[in-house]
């Protein structure tokens, strides 16, 4: 069965955006969370235009190359200007999870309004054997609550943002993690965990 992973660029105090993210504003005042995509000499083999440090490229491409479909929360979808009608990943179909209709959704995007289980099932089908990436703190938390997350990856950027949207929201019980790999790189530390079951 394909794996489900949540990989996010996150501040040391746990935020995946700055204050006031939104359509036309992206991550708000936290664009530095993605500086490591462009601060090196090694081109990504998966994302055109990304030039990372060598250790970051190794980690990033290994993860990005596994993804066959993405489940994004409605906030991520809207704050990212609906991904221009496409997907956040060059080779992965986008599934958007929401409670509401999304009238302007393109043919290349799938809307699911019946919950995280259905969204991940739709993504698994679209991924055709590859893995599913989650995007958004709300969606990641929903998937953790449902016991559907296999791996959590923090691309941890050395900054305290002091506010923004958190990667993890409230959970009803502890979720134990096992460290798979910790890779220090210029401007970011990659922390790769498996959910222990
Ligand atoms: N730093 C990074 O690497 C990174 C990565 C991804 C995203 N982001 C940023 O993170 C922000 C979004 O994160 P977020 O935590 O605010 O939101 P999110 O997870 O993207 O979206 C949350 C929304 O998804 C819908 N949703 C969640 N669970 C649902 C369920 N079980 N059933 C139906 N709908 C459900 C709800 O939308 P409705 O109730 O409105 O329909 C909910 O408000 C964006 O600004 C995005 O750009 C950052």
JSON list of C-alpha atoms and ligand atoms in Angstrom, two decimals:
[
{"chain": "A", "resi": 1, "resn": "UNK", "atom": "CA", "xyz": [0.00, 0.00, 0.00]},
{"chain": "A", "resi": 2, "resn": "UNK", "atom": "CA", "xyz": [1.28, 3.46, -0.82]},
{"chain": "A", "resi": 3, "resn": "UNK", "atom": "CA", "xyz": [2.47, 5.63, 2.06]},
{"chain": "A", "resi": 4, "resn": "UNK", "atom": "CA", "xyz": [1.03, 8.91, 3.29]},
{"chain": "A", "resi": 5, "resn": "UNK", "atom": "CA", "xyz": [3.51, 11.62, 4.23]},
{"chain": "A", "resi": 6, "resn": "UNK", "atom": "CA", "xyz": [3.30, 15.18, 5.49]},
{"chain": "A", "resi": 7, "resn": "UNK", "atom": "CA", "xyz": [6.44, 17.16, 4.62]},
{"chain": "A", "resi": 8, "resn": "UNK", "atom": "CA", "xyz": [6.40, 20.86, 5.46]},
{"chain": "A", "resi": 9, "resn": "UNK", "atom": "CA", "xyz": [8.84, 23.73, 5.84]},
{"chain": "A", "resi": 10, "resn": "UNK", "atom": "CA", "xyz": [8.40, 24.74, 9.45]},
{"chain": "A", "resi": 11, "resn": "UNK", "atom": "CA", "xyz": [9.84, 27.30, 11.85]},
{"chain": "A", "resi": 12, "resn": "UNK", "atom": "CA", "xyz": [11.45, 26.15, 15.10]},
{"chain": "A", "resi": 13, "resn": "UNK", "atom": "CA", "xyz": [8.31, 27.31, 16.93]},
{"chain": "A", "resi": 14, "resn": "UNK", "atom": "CA", "xyz": [6.17, 25.13, 14.69]},
{"chain": "A", "resi": 15, "resn": "UNK", "atom": "CA", "xyz": [4.61, 27.48, 12.14]},
{"chain": "A", "resi": 16, "resn": "UNK", "atom": "CA", "xyz": [4.17, 26.67, 8.45]},
{"chain": "A", "resi": 17, "resn": "UNK", "atom": "CA", "xyz": [3.14, 30.23, 7.52]},
{"chain": "A", "resi": 18, "resn": "UNK", "atom": "CA", "xyz": [3.75, 33.67, 8.85]},
{"chain": "A", "resi": 19, "resn": "UNK", "atom": "CA", "xyz": [1.00, 35.97, 10.04]},
{"chain": "A", "resi": 20, "resn": "UNK", "atom": "CA", "xyz": [-1.81, 36.69, 7.60]},
{"chain": "A", "resi": 21, "resn": "UNK", "atom": "CA", "xyz": [-1.26, 34.15, 4.84]},
{"chain": "A", "resi": 22, "resn": "UNK", "atom": "CA", "xyz": [-3.86, 34.30, 2.12]},
{"chain": "A", "resi": 23, "resn": "UNK", "atom": "CA", "xyz": [-4.72, 34.46, -1.56]},
{"chain": "A", "resi": 24, "resn": "UNK", "atom": "CA", "xyz": [-2.27, 36.82, -3.22]},
{"chain": "A", "resi": 25, "resn": "UNK", "atom": "CA", "xyz": [-0.13, 36.83, -0.07]},
{"chain": "A", "resi": 26, "resn": "UNK", "atom": "CA", "xyz": [1.05, 33.20, 0.03]},
{"chain": "A", "resi": 27, "resn": "UNK", "atom": "CA", "xyz": [2.73, 32.45, 3.34]},
{"chain": "A", "resi": 28, "resn": "UNK", "atom": "CA", "xyz": [2.39, 36.05, 4.54]},
{"chain": "A", "resi": 29, "resn": "UNK", "atom": "CA", "xyz": [5.58, 37.33, 6.17]},
{"chain": "A", "resi": 30, "resn": "UNK", "atom": "CA", "xyz": [7.30, 33.92, 6.21]},
{"chain": "A", "resi": 31, "resn": "UNK", "atom": "CA", "xyz": [8.63, 33.46, 2.69]},
{"chain": "A", "resi": 32, "resn": "UNK", "atom": "CA", "xyz": [12.02, 32.65, 4.23]},
{"chain": "A", "resi": 33, "resn": "UNK", "atom": "CA", "xyz": [10.62, 29.19, 5.05]},
{"chain": "A", "resi": 34, "resn": "UNK", "atom": "CA", "xyz": [11.28, 28.33, 1.39]},
{"chain": "A", "resi": 35, "resn": "UNK", "atom": "CA", "xyz": [14.64, 30.09, 0.90]},
{"chain": "A", "resi": 36, "resn": "UNK", "atom": "CA", "xyz": [16.43, 26.73, 0.97]},
{"chain": "A", "resi": 37, "resn": "UNK", "atom": "CA", "xyz": [14.70, 25.79, -2.31]},
{"chain": "A", "resi": 38, "resn": "UNK", "atom": "CA", "xyz": [16.85, 28.36, -4.09]},
{"chain": "A", "resi": 39, "resn": "UNK", "atom": "CA", "xyz": [20.03, 28.92, -2.06]},
{"chain": "A", "resi": 40, "resn": "UNK", "atom": "CA", "xyz": [22.31, 26.27, -3.58]},
{"chain": "A", "resi": 41, "resn": "UNK", "atom": "CA", "xyz": [23.92, 25.00, -6.78]},
{"chain": "A", "resi": 42, "resn": "UNK", "atom": "CA", "xyz": [22.18, 21.64, -7.17]},
{"chain": "A", "resi": 43, "resn": "UNK", "atom": "CA", "xyz": [19.17, 21.66, -9.49]},
{"chain": "A", "resi": 44, "resn": "UNK", "atom": "CA", "xyz": [16.20, 19.59, -8.37]},
{"chain": "A", "resi": 45, "resn": "UNK", "atom": "CA", "xyz": [15.49, 16.64, -10.66]},
{"chain": "A", "resi": 46, "resn": "UNK", "atom": "CA", "xyz": [11.76, 16.92, -9.86]},
{"chain": "A", "resi": 47, "resn": "UNK", "atom": "CA", "xyz": [10.94, 20.65, -9.61]},
{"chain": "A", "resi": 48, "resn": "UNK", "atom": "CA", "xyz": [12.16, 22.87, -12.46]},
{"chain": "A", "resi": 49, "resn": "UNK", "atom": "CA", "xyz": [13.94, 25.98, -11.27]},
{"chain": "A", "resi": 50, "resn": "UNK", "atom": "CA", "xyz": [14.74, 24.79, -7.74]},
{"chain": "A", "resi": 51, "resn": "UNK", "atom": "CA", "xyz": [18.46, 25.05, -6.93]},
{"chain": "A", "resi": 52, "resn": "UNK", "atom": "CA", "xyz": [19.24, 23.66, -3.53]},
{"chain": "A", "resi": 53, "resn": "UNK", "atom": "CA", "xyz": [22.32, 22.85, -1.49]},
{"chain": "A", "resi": 54, "resn": "UNK", "atom": "CA", "xyz": [23.56, 19.33, -2.19]},
{"chain": "A", "resi": 55, "resn": "UNK", "atom": "CA", "xyz": [22.23, 17.78, 1.05]},
{"chain": "A", "resi": 56, "resn": "UNK", "atom": "CA", "xyz": [18.86, 19.50, 0.67]},
{"chain": "A", "resi": 57, "resn": "UNK", "atom": "CA", "xyz": [18.56, 18.41, -2.97]},
{"chain": "A", "resi": 58, "resn": "UNK", "atom": "CA", "xyz": [19.22, 14.81, -1.96]},
{"chain": "A", "resi": 59, "resn": "UNK", "atom": "CA", "xyz": [16.52, 14.86, 0.75]},
{"chain": "A", "resi": 60, "resn": "UNK", "atom": "CA", "xyz": [14.02, 16.94, -1.23]},
{"chain": "A", "resi": 61, "resn": "UNK", "atom": "CA", "xyz": [14.22, 14.95, -4.48]},
{"chain": "A", "resi": 62, "resn": "UNK", "atom": "CA", "xyz": [14.04, 11.60, -2.69]},
{"chain": "A", "resi": 63, "resn": "UNK", "atom": "CA", "xyz": [10.76, 12.68, -1.09]},
{"chain": "A", "resi": 64, "resn": "UNK", "atom": "CA", "xyz": [9.31, 14.57, -4.07]},
{"chain": "A", "resi": 65, "resn": "UNK", "atom": "CA", "xyz": [10.08, 11.66, -6.37]},
{"chain": "A", "resi": 66, "resn": "UNK", "atom": "CA", "xyz": [7.86, 9.36, -4.32]},
{"chain": "A", "resi": 67, "resn": "UNK", "atom": "CA", "xyz": [4.74, 11.53, -4.56]},
{"chain": "A", "resi": 68, "resn": "UNK", "atom": "CA", "xyz": [2.01, 10.53, -7.01]},
{"chain": "A", "resi": 69, "resn": "UNK", "atom": "CA", "xyz": [-0.84, 12.64, -5.61]},
{"chain": "A", "resi": 70, "resn": "UNK", "atom": "CA", "xyz": [-1.28, 15.46, -3.13]},
{"chain": "A", "resi": 71, "resn": "UNK", "atom": "CA", "xyz": [-4.11, 16.13, -0.66]},
{"chain": "A", "resi": 72, "resn": "UNK", "atom": "CA", "xyz": [-4.27, 19.84, 0.16]},
{"chain": "A", "resi": 73, "resn": "UNK", "atom": "CA", "xyz": [-6.59, 21.50, 2.64]},
{"chain": "A", "resi": 74, "resn": "UNK", "atom": "CA", "xyz": [-8.91, 24.24, 1.42]},
{"chain": "A", "resi": 75, "resn": "UNK", "atom": "CA", "xyz": [-6.80, 26.91, 3.12]},
{"chain": "A", "resi": 76, "resn": "UNK", "atom": "CA", "xyz": [-3.67, 25.77, 1.31]},
{"chain": "A", "resi": 77, "resn": "UNK", "atom": "CA", "xyz": [-5.59, 25.69, -1.95]},
{"chain": "A", "resi": 78, "resn": "UNK", "atom": "CA", "xyz": [-6.97, 29.20, -1.53]},
{"chain": "A", "resi": 79, "resn": "UNK", "atom": "CA", "xyz": [-3.78, 30.73, -0.07]},
{"chain": "A", "resi": 80, "resn": "UNK", "atom": "CA", "xyz": [-1.83, 29.29, -3.02]},
{"chain": "A", "resi": 81, "resn": "UNK", "atom": "CA", "xyz": [-4.18, 30.98, -5.50]},
{"chain": "A", "resi": 82, "resn": "UNK", "atom": "CA", "xyz": [-5.70, 27.57, -6.34]},
{"chain": "A", "resi": 83, "resn": "UNK", "atom": "CA", "xyz": [-2.35, 26.50, -7.79]},
{"chain": "A", "resi": 84, "resn": "UNK", "atom": "CA", "xyz": [-3.30, 28.26, -11.00]},
{"chain": "A", "resi": 85, "resn": "UNK", "atom": "CA", "xyz": [-5.70, 25.43, -11.84]},
{"chain": "A", "resi": 86, "resn": "UNK", "atom": "CA", "xyz": [-2.90, 22.85, -11.62]},
{"chain": "A", "resi": 87, "resn": "UNK", "atom": "CA", "xyz": [-1.03, 21.08, -8.86]},
{"chain": "A", "resi": 88, "resn": "UNK", "atom": "CA", "xyz": [1.69, 22.01, -6.37]},
{"chain": "A", "resi": 89, "resn": "UNK", "atom": "CA", "xyz": [3.72, 19.06, -7.71]},
{"chain": "A", "resi": 90, "resn": "UNK", "atom": "CA", "xyz": [4.74, 18.69, -11.37]},
{"chain": "A", "resi": 91, "resn": "UNK", "atom": "CA", "xyz": [3.83, 14.99, -11.59]},
{"chain": "A", "resi": 92, "resn": "UNK", "atom": "CA", "xyz": [1.06, 14.61, -9.01]},
{"chain": "A", "resi": 93, "resn": "UNK", "atom": "CA", "xyz": [-2.68, 15.10, -9.20]},
{"chain": "A", "resi": 94, "resn": "UNK", "atom": "CA", "xyz": [-4.22, 17.46, -6.66]},
{"chain": "A", "resi": 95, "resn": "UNK", "atom": "CA", "xyz": [-7.06, 16.44, -4.33]},
{"chain": "A", "resi": 96, "resn": "UNK", "atom": "CA", "xyz": [-8.54, 19.30, -2.28]},
{"chain": "A", "resi": 97, "resn": "UNK", "atom": "CA", "xyz": [-10.32, 18.60, 1.01]},
{"chain": "A", "resi": 98, "resn": "UNK", "atom": "CA", "xyz": [-13.07, 21.01, 2.01]},
{"chain": "A", "resi": 99, "resn": "UNK", "atom": "CA", "xyz": [-16.49, 21.15, 3.63]},
{"chain": "A", "resi": 100, "resn": "UNK", "atom": "CA", "xyz": [-17.74, 23.42, 0.80]},
{"chain": "A", "resi": 101, "resn": "UNK", "atom": "CA", "xyz": [-18.18, 23.45, -2.94]},
{"chain": "A", "resi": 102, "resn": "UNK", "atom": "CA", "xyz": [-15.36, 24.97, -4.98]},
{"chain": "A", "resi": 103, "resn": "UNK", "atom": "CA", "xyz": [-16.98, 26.38, -8.12]},
{"chain": "A", "resi": 104, "resn": "UNK", "atom": "CA", "xyz": [-13.79, 27.27, -9.95]},
{"chain": "A", "resi": 105, "resn": "UNK", "atom": "CA", "xyz": [-12.04, 23.94, -9.64]},
{"chain": "A", "resi": 106, "resn": "UNK", "atom": "CA", "xyz": [-10.26, 22.83, -12.82]},
{"chain": "A", "resi": 107, "resn": "UNK", "atom": "CA", "xyz": [-10.47, 19.40, -14.48]},
{"chain": "A", "resi": 108, "resn": "UNK", "atom": "CA", "xyz": [-6.99, 18.65, -13.21]},
{"chain": "A", "resi": 109, "resn": "UNK", "atom": "CA", "xyz": [-8.12, 18.99, -9.60]},
{"chain": "A", "resi": 110, "resn": "UNK", "atom": "CA", "xyz": [-10.48, 16.84, -7.53]},
{"chain": "A", "resi": 111, "resn": "UNK", "atom": "CA", "xyz": [-12.63, 18.18, -4.70]},
{"chain": "A", "resi": 112, "resn": "UNK", "atom": "CA", "xyz": [-13.59, 15.90, -1.82]},
{"chain": "A", "resi": 113, "resn": "UNK", "atom": "CA", "xyz": [-16.12, 17.08, 0.76]},
{"chain": "A", "resi": 114, "resn": "UNK", "atom": "CA", "xyz": [-16.73, 13.81, 2.59]},
{"chain": "A", "resi": 115, "resn": "UNK", "atom": "CA", "xyz": [-13.72, 13.72, 4.87]},
{"chain": "A", "resi": 116, "resn": "UNK", "atom": "CA", "xyz": [-10.05, 12.85, 5.11]},
{"chain": "A", "resi": 117, "resn": "UNK", "atom": "CA", "xyz": [-10.49, 9.10, 4.57]},
{"chain": "A", "resi": 118, "resn": "UNK", "atom": "CA", "xyz": [-12.17, 9.71, 1.21]},
{"chain": "A", "resi": 119, "resn": "UNK", "atom": "CA", "xyz": [-9.62, 12.35, 0.22]},
{"chain": "A", "resi": 120, "resn": "UNK", "atom": "CA", "xyz": [-6.70, 10.00, 0.91]},
{"chain": "A", "resi": 121, "resn": "UNK", "atom": "CA", "xyz": [-8.48, 7.13, -0.85]},
{"chain": "A", "resi": 122, "resn": "UNK", "atom": "CA", "xyz": [-9.01, 9.32, -3.94]},
{"chain": "A", "resi": 123, "resn": "UNK", "atom": "CA", "xyz": [-5.38, 10.42, -3.84]},
{"chain": "A", "resi": 124, "resn": "UNK", "atom": "CA", "xyz": [-4.16, 6.83, -3.50]},
{"chain": "A", "resi": 125, "resn": "UNK", "atom": "CA", "xyz": [-6.14, 5.87, -6.57]},
{"chain": "A", "resi": 126, "resn": "UNK", "atom": "CA", "xyz": [-4.77, 8.81, -8.55]},
{"chain": "A", "resi": 127, "resn": "UNK", "atom": "CA", "xyz": [-1.23, 8.11, -7.33]},
{"chain": "A", "resi": 128, "resn": "UNK", "atom": "CA", "xyz": [-1.26, 4.72, -9.05]},
{"chain": "A", "resi": 129, "resn": "UNK", "atom": "CA", "xyz": [1.06, 2.99, -6.60]},
{"chain": "A", "resi": 130, "resn": "UNK", "atom": "CA", "xyz": [3.11, 6.03, -5.67]},
{"chain": "A", "resi": 131, "resn": "UNK", "atom": "CA", "xyz": [2.82, 7.82, -2.33]},
{"chain": "A", "resi": 132, "resn": "UNK", "atom": "CA", "xyz": [0.46, 10.56, -1.15]},
{"chain": "A", "resi": 133, "resn": "UNK", "atom": "CA", "xyz": [1.68, 13.92, 0.12]},
{"chain": "A", "resi": 134, "resn": "UNK", "atom": "CA", "xyz": [-0.39, 16.02, 2.53]},
{"chain": "A", "resi": 135, "resn": "UNK", "atom": "CA", "xyz": [-0.38, 19.82, 2.45]},
{"chain": "A", "resi": 136, "resn": "UNK", "atom": "CA", "xyz": [-1.71, 21.97, 5.28]},
{"chain": "A", "resi": 137, "resn": "UNK", "atom": "CA", "xyz": [-1.68, 21.80, 9.05]},
{"chain": "A", "resi": 138, "resn": "UNK", "atom": "CA", "xyz": [-5.42, 21.14, 9.29]},
{"chain": "A", "resi": 139, "resn": "UNK", "atom": "CA", "xyz": [-5.31, 18.29, 6.81]},
{"chain": "A", "resi": 140, "resn": "UNK", "atom": "CA", "xyz": [-2.21, 16.80, 8.43]},
{"chain": "A", "resi": 141, "resn": "UNK", "atom": "CA", "xyz": [-3.90, 16.89, 11.83]},
{"chain": "A", "resi": 142, "resn": "UNK", "atom": "CA", "xyz": [-7.09, 15.30, 10.44]},
{"chain": "A", "resi": 143, "resn": "UNK", "atom": "CA", "xyz": [-5.04, 12.53, 8.87]},
{"chain": "A", "resi": 144, "resn": "UNK", "atom": "CA", "xyz": [-3.09, 11.95, 12.10]},
{"chain": "A", "resi": 145, "resn": "UNK", "atom": "CA", "xyz": [-6.37, 11.70, 14.03]},
{"chain": "A", "resi": 146, "resn": "UNK", "atom": "CA", "xyz": [-7.59, 9.11, 11.53]},
{"chain": "A", "resi": 147, "resn": "UNK", "atom": "CA", "xyz": [-4.36, 7.10, 11.90]},
{"chain": "A", "resi": 148, "resn": "UNK", "atom": "CA", "xyz": [-3.58, 7.58, 8.20]},
{"chain": "A", "resi": 149, "resn": "UNK", "atom": "CA", "xyz": [-0.14, 9.23, 8.33]},
{"chain": "A", "resi": 150, "resn": "UNK", "atom": "CA", "xyz": [2.95, 7.06, 7.86]},
{"chain": "A", "resi": 151, "resn": "UNK", "atom": "CA", "xyz": [5.68, 9.69, 7.78]},
{"chain": "A", "resi": 152, "resn": "UNK", "atom": "CA", "xyz": [6.15, 13.25, 9.06]},
{"chain": "A", "resi": 153, "resn": "UNK", "atom": "CA", "xyz": [8.95, 15.40, 7.67]},
{"chain": "A", "resi": 154, "resn": "UNK", "atom": "CA", "xyz": [9.95, 18.74, 9.13]},
{"chain": "A", "resi": 155, "resn": "UNK", "atom": "CA", "xyz": [12.17, 20.89, 6.96]},
{"chain": "A", "resi": 156, "resn": "UNK", "atom": "CA", "xyz": [13.03, 22.96, 9.99]},
{"chain": "A", "resi": 157, "resn": "UNK", "atom": "CA", "xyz": [14.17, 26.52, 9.33]},
{"chain": "A", "resi": 158, "resn": "UNK", "atom": "CA", "xyz": [16.10, 28.26, 12.13]},
{"chain": "A", "resi": 159, "resn": "UNK", "atom": "CA", "xyz": [13.67, 31.04, 12.93]},
{"chain": "A", "resi": 160, "resn": "UNK", "atom": "CA", "xyz": [11.05, 31.72, 15.57]},
{"chain": "A", "resi": 161, "resn": "UNK", "atom": "CA", "xyz": [8.16, 33.25, 13.63]},
{"chain": "A", "resi": 162, "resn": "UNK", "atom": "CA", "xyz": [6.09, 33.99, 16.71]},
{"chain": "A", "resi": 163, "resn": "UNK", "atom": "CA", "xyz": [2.78, 33.48, 14.91]},
{"chain": "A", "resi": 164, "resn": "UNK", "atom": "CA", "xyz": [1.13, 31.94, 11.87]},
{"chain": "A", "resi": 165, "resn": "UNK", "atom": "CA", "xyz": [-0.60, 28.67, 11.06]},
{"chain": "A", "resi": 166, "resn": "UNK", "atom": "CA", "xyz": [0.74, 25.73, 13.08]},
{"chain": "A", "resi": 167, "resn": "UNK", "atom": "CA", "xyz": [1.88, 22.49, 11.45]},
{"chain": "A", "resi": 168, "resn": "UNK", "atom": "CA", "xyz": [0.17, 20.45, 14.18]},
{"chain": "A", "resi": 169, "resn": "UNK", "atom": "CA", "xyz": [-3.12, 21.24, 15.85]},
{"chain": "A", "resi": 170, "resn": "UNK", "atom": "CA", "xyz": [-4.76, 19.60, 18.83]},
{"chain": "A", "resi": 171, "resn": "UNK", "atom": "CA", "xyz": [-4.78, 15.78, 18.88]},
{"chain": "A", "resi": 172, "resn": "UNK", "atom": "CA", "xyz": [-6.90, 13.53, 21.11]},
{"chain": "A", "resi": 173, "resn": "UNK", "atom": "CA", "xyz": [-3.92, 11.37, 22.07]},
{"chain": "A", "resi": 174, "resn": "UNK", "atom": "CA", "xyz": [-0.15, 11.09, 21.72]},
{"chain": "A", "resi": 175, "resn": "UNK", "atom": "CA", "xyz": [1.31, 10.00, 18.40]},
{"chain": "A", "resi": 176, "resn": "UNK", "atom": "CA", "xyz": [4.72, 8.39, 18.82]},
{"chain": "A", "resi": 177, "resn": "UNK", "atom": "CA", "xyz": [7.33, 9.04, 16.16]},
{"chain": "A", "resi": 178, "resn": "UNK", "atom": "CA", "xyz": [10.57, 7.28, 15.26]},
{"chain": "A", "resi": 179, "resn": "UNK", "atom": "CA", "xyz": [13.42, 9.33, 13.78]},
{"chain": "A", "resi": 180, "resn": "UNK", "atom": "CA", "xyz": [14.44, 7.91, 10.40]},
{"chain": "A", "resi": 181, "resn": "UNK", "atom": "CA", "xyz": [16.98, 10.55, 9.41]},
{"chain": "A", "resi": 182, "resn": "UNK", "atom": "CA", "xyz": [18.21, 13.98, 10.48]},
{"chain": "A", "resi": 183, "resn": "UNK", "atom": "CA", "xyz": [20.11, 15.90, 7.82]},
{"chain": "A", "resi": 184, "resn": "UNK", "atom": "CA", "xyz": [21.64, 19.29, 8.60]},
{"chain": "A", "resi": 185, "resn": "UNK", "atom": "CA", "xyz": [21.91, 21.50, 5.52]},
{"chain": "A", "resi": 186, "resn": "UNK", "atom": "CA", "xyz": [22.55, 25.19, 4.86]},
{"chain": "A", "resi": 187, "resn": "UNK", "atom": "CA", "xyz": [19.56, 27.16, 6.16]},
{"chain": "A", "resi": 188, "resn": "UNK", "atom": "CA", "xyz": [17.47, 24.13, 7.08]},
{"chain": "A", "resi": 189, "resn": "UNK", "atom": "CA", "xyz": [17.56, 20.86, 9.01]},
{"chain": "A", "resi": 190, "resn": "UNK", "atom": "CA", "xyz": [15.60, 17.96, 7.54]},
{"chain": "A", "resi": 191, "resn": "UNK", "atom": "CA", "xyz": [13.94, 15.81, 10.22]},
{"chain": "A", "resi": 192, "resn": "UNK", "atom": "CA", "xyz": [12.30, 12.69, 8.86]},
{"chain": "A", "resi": 193, "resn": "UNK", "atom": "CA", "xyz": [10.06, 10.70, 11.20]},
{"chain": "A", "resi": 194, "resn": "UNK", "atom": "CA", "xyz": [7.96, 7.57, 10.85]},
{"chain": "A", "resi": 195, "resn": "UNK", "atom": "CA", "xyz": [4.75, 7.24, 12.80]},
{"chain": "A", "resi": 196, "resn": "UNK", "atom": "CA", "xyz": [5.30, 4.36, 15.22]},
{"chain": "A", "resi": 197, "resn": "UNK", "atom": "CA", "xyz": [2.49, 1.82, 15.21]},
{"chain": "B", "resi": 1, "resn": "LIG", "atom": "N1", "xyz": [5.32, 25.62, 5.01]},
{"chain": "B", "resi": 1, "resn": "LIG", "atom": "C1", "xyz": [4.88, 24.66, 4.22]},
{"chain": "B", "resi": 1, "resn": "LIG", "atom": "O1", "xyz": [5.63, 23.75, 3.80]},
{"chain": "B", "resi": 1, "resn": "LIG", "atom": "C2", "xyz": [3.44, 24.62, 3.84]},
{"chain": "B", "resi": 1, "resn": "LIG", "atom": "C3", "xyz": [2.93, 23.48, 3.20]},
{"chain": "B", "resi": 1, "resn": "LIG", "atom": "C4", "xyz": [1.56, 23.44, 2.92]},
{"chain": "B", "resi": 1, "resn": "LIG", "atom": "C5", "xyz": [0.75, 24.52, 3.23]},
{"chain": "B", "resi": 1, "resn": "LIG", "atom": "N2", "xyz": [1.30, 25.60, 3.80]},
{"chain": "B", "resi": 1, "resn": "LIG", "atom": "C6", "xyz": [0.46, 26.76, 4.14]},
{"chain": "B", "resi": 1, "resn": "LIG", "atom": "O2", "xyz": [-0.36, 26.39, 5.23]},
{"chain": "B", "resi": 1, "resn": "LIG", "atom": "C7", "xyz": [-1.56, 27.15, 5.18]},
{"chain": "B", "resi": 1, "resn": "LIG", "atom": "C8", "xyz": [-2.78, 26.25, 5.31]},
{"chain": "B", "resi": 1, "resn": "LIG", "atom": "O3", "xyz": [-2.72, 25.43, 6.43]},
{"chain": "B", "resi": 1, "resn": "LIG", "atom": "P1", "xyz": [-3.98, 25.31, 7.40]},
{"chain": "B", "resi": 1, "resn": "LIG", "atom": "O4", "xyz": [-3.61, 24.41, 8.51]},
{"chain": "B", "resi": 1, "resn": "LIG", "atom": "O5", "xyz": [-4.49, 26.67, 7.70]},
{"chain": "B", "resi": 1, "resn": "LIG", "atom": "O6", "xyz": [-5.11, 24.68, 6.47]},
{"chain": "B", "resi": 1, "resn": "LIG", "atom": "P2", "xyz": [-5.28, 23.42, 5.50]},
{"chain": "B", "resi": 1, "resn": "LIG", "atom": "O7", "xyz": [-4.95, 22.16, 6.18]},
{"chain": "B", "resi": 1, "resn": "LIG", "atom": "O8", "xyz": [-4.65, 23.72, 4.19]},
{"chain": "B", "resi": 1, "resn": "LIG", "atom": "O9", "xyz": [-6.87, 23.55, 5.24]},
{"chain": "B", "resi": 1, "resn": "LIG", "atom": "C9", "xyz": [-7.78, 23.42, 6.31]},
{"chain": "B", "resi": 1, "resn": "LIG", "atom": "C10", "xyz": [-9.15, 23.38, 5.70]},
{"chain": "B", "resi": 1, "resn": "LIG", "atom": "O10", "xyz": [-9.32, 22.15, 4.98]},
{"chain": "B", "resi": 1, "resn": "LIG", "atom": "C11", "xyz": [-10.67, 21.73, 5.11]},
{"chain": "B", "resi": 1, "resn": "LIG", "atom": "N3", "xyz": [-10.70, 20.49, 5.88]},
{"chain": "B", "resi": 1, "resn": "LIG", "atom": "C12", "xyz": [-9.81, 20.04, 6.80]},
{"chain": "B", "resi": 1, "resn": "LIG", "atom": "N4", "xyz": [-10.23, 18.87, 7.31]},
{"chain": "B", "resi": 1, "resn": "LIG", "atom": "C13", "xyz": [-11.40, 18.58, 6.70]},
{"chain": "B", "resi": 1, "resn": "LIG", "atom": "C14", "xyz": [-12.30, 17.50, 6.79]},
{"chain": "B", "resi": 1, "resn": "LIG", "atom": "N5", "xyz": [-12.08, 16.46, 7.62]},
{"chain": "B", "resi": 1, "resn": "LIG", "atom": "N6", "xyz": [-13.40, 17.51, 6.00]},
{"chain": "B", "resi": 1, "resn": "LIG", "atom": "C15", "xyz": [-13.63, 18.54, 5.15]},
{"chain": "B", "resi": 1, "resn": "LIG", "atom": "N7", "xyz": [-12.79, 19.59, 5.02]},
{"chain": "B", "resi": 1, "resn": "LIG", "atom": "C16", "xyz": [-11.70, 19.61, 5.80]},
{"chain": "B", "resi": 1, "resn": "LIG", "atom": "C17", "xyz": [-11.40, 22.83, 5.87]},
{"chain": "B", "resi": 1, "resn": "LIG", "atom": "O11", "xyz": [-11.82, 23.76, 4.87]},
{"chain": "B", "resi": 1, "resn": "LIG", "atom": "P3", "xyz": [-13.28, 24.45, 4.84]},
{"chain": "B", "resi": 1, "resn": "LIG", "atom": "O12", "xyz": [-13.97, 24.15, 6.15]},
{"chain": "B", "resi": 1, "resn": "LIG", "atom": "O13", "xyz": [-12.97, 25.87, 4.65]},
{"chain": "B", "resi": 1, "resn": "LIG", "atom": "O14", "xyz": [-13.97, 23.86, 3.67]},
{"chain": "B", "resi": 1, "resn": "LIG", "atom": "C18", "xyz": [-10.29, 23.42, 6.71]},
{"chain": "B", "resi": 1, "resn": "LIG", "atom": "O15", "xyz": [-10.55, 24.72, 7.14]},
{"chain": "B", "resi": 1, "resn": "LIG", "atom": "C19", "xyz": [-1.60, 27.86, 3.83]},
{"chain": "B", "resi": 1, "resn": "LIG", "atom": "O16", "xyz": [-1.32, 29.23, 4.01]},
{"chain": "B", "resi": 1, "resn": "LIG", "atom": "C20", "xyz": [-0.51, 27.16, 3.04]},
{"chain": "B", "resi": 1, "resn": "LIG", "atom": "O17", "xyz": [0.10, 27.98, 2.08]},
{"chain": "B", "resi": 1, "resn": "LIG", "atom": "C21", "xyz": [2.61, 25.69, 4.13]}
]
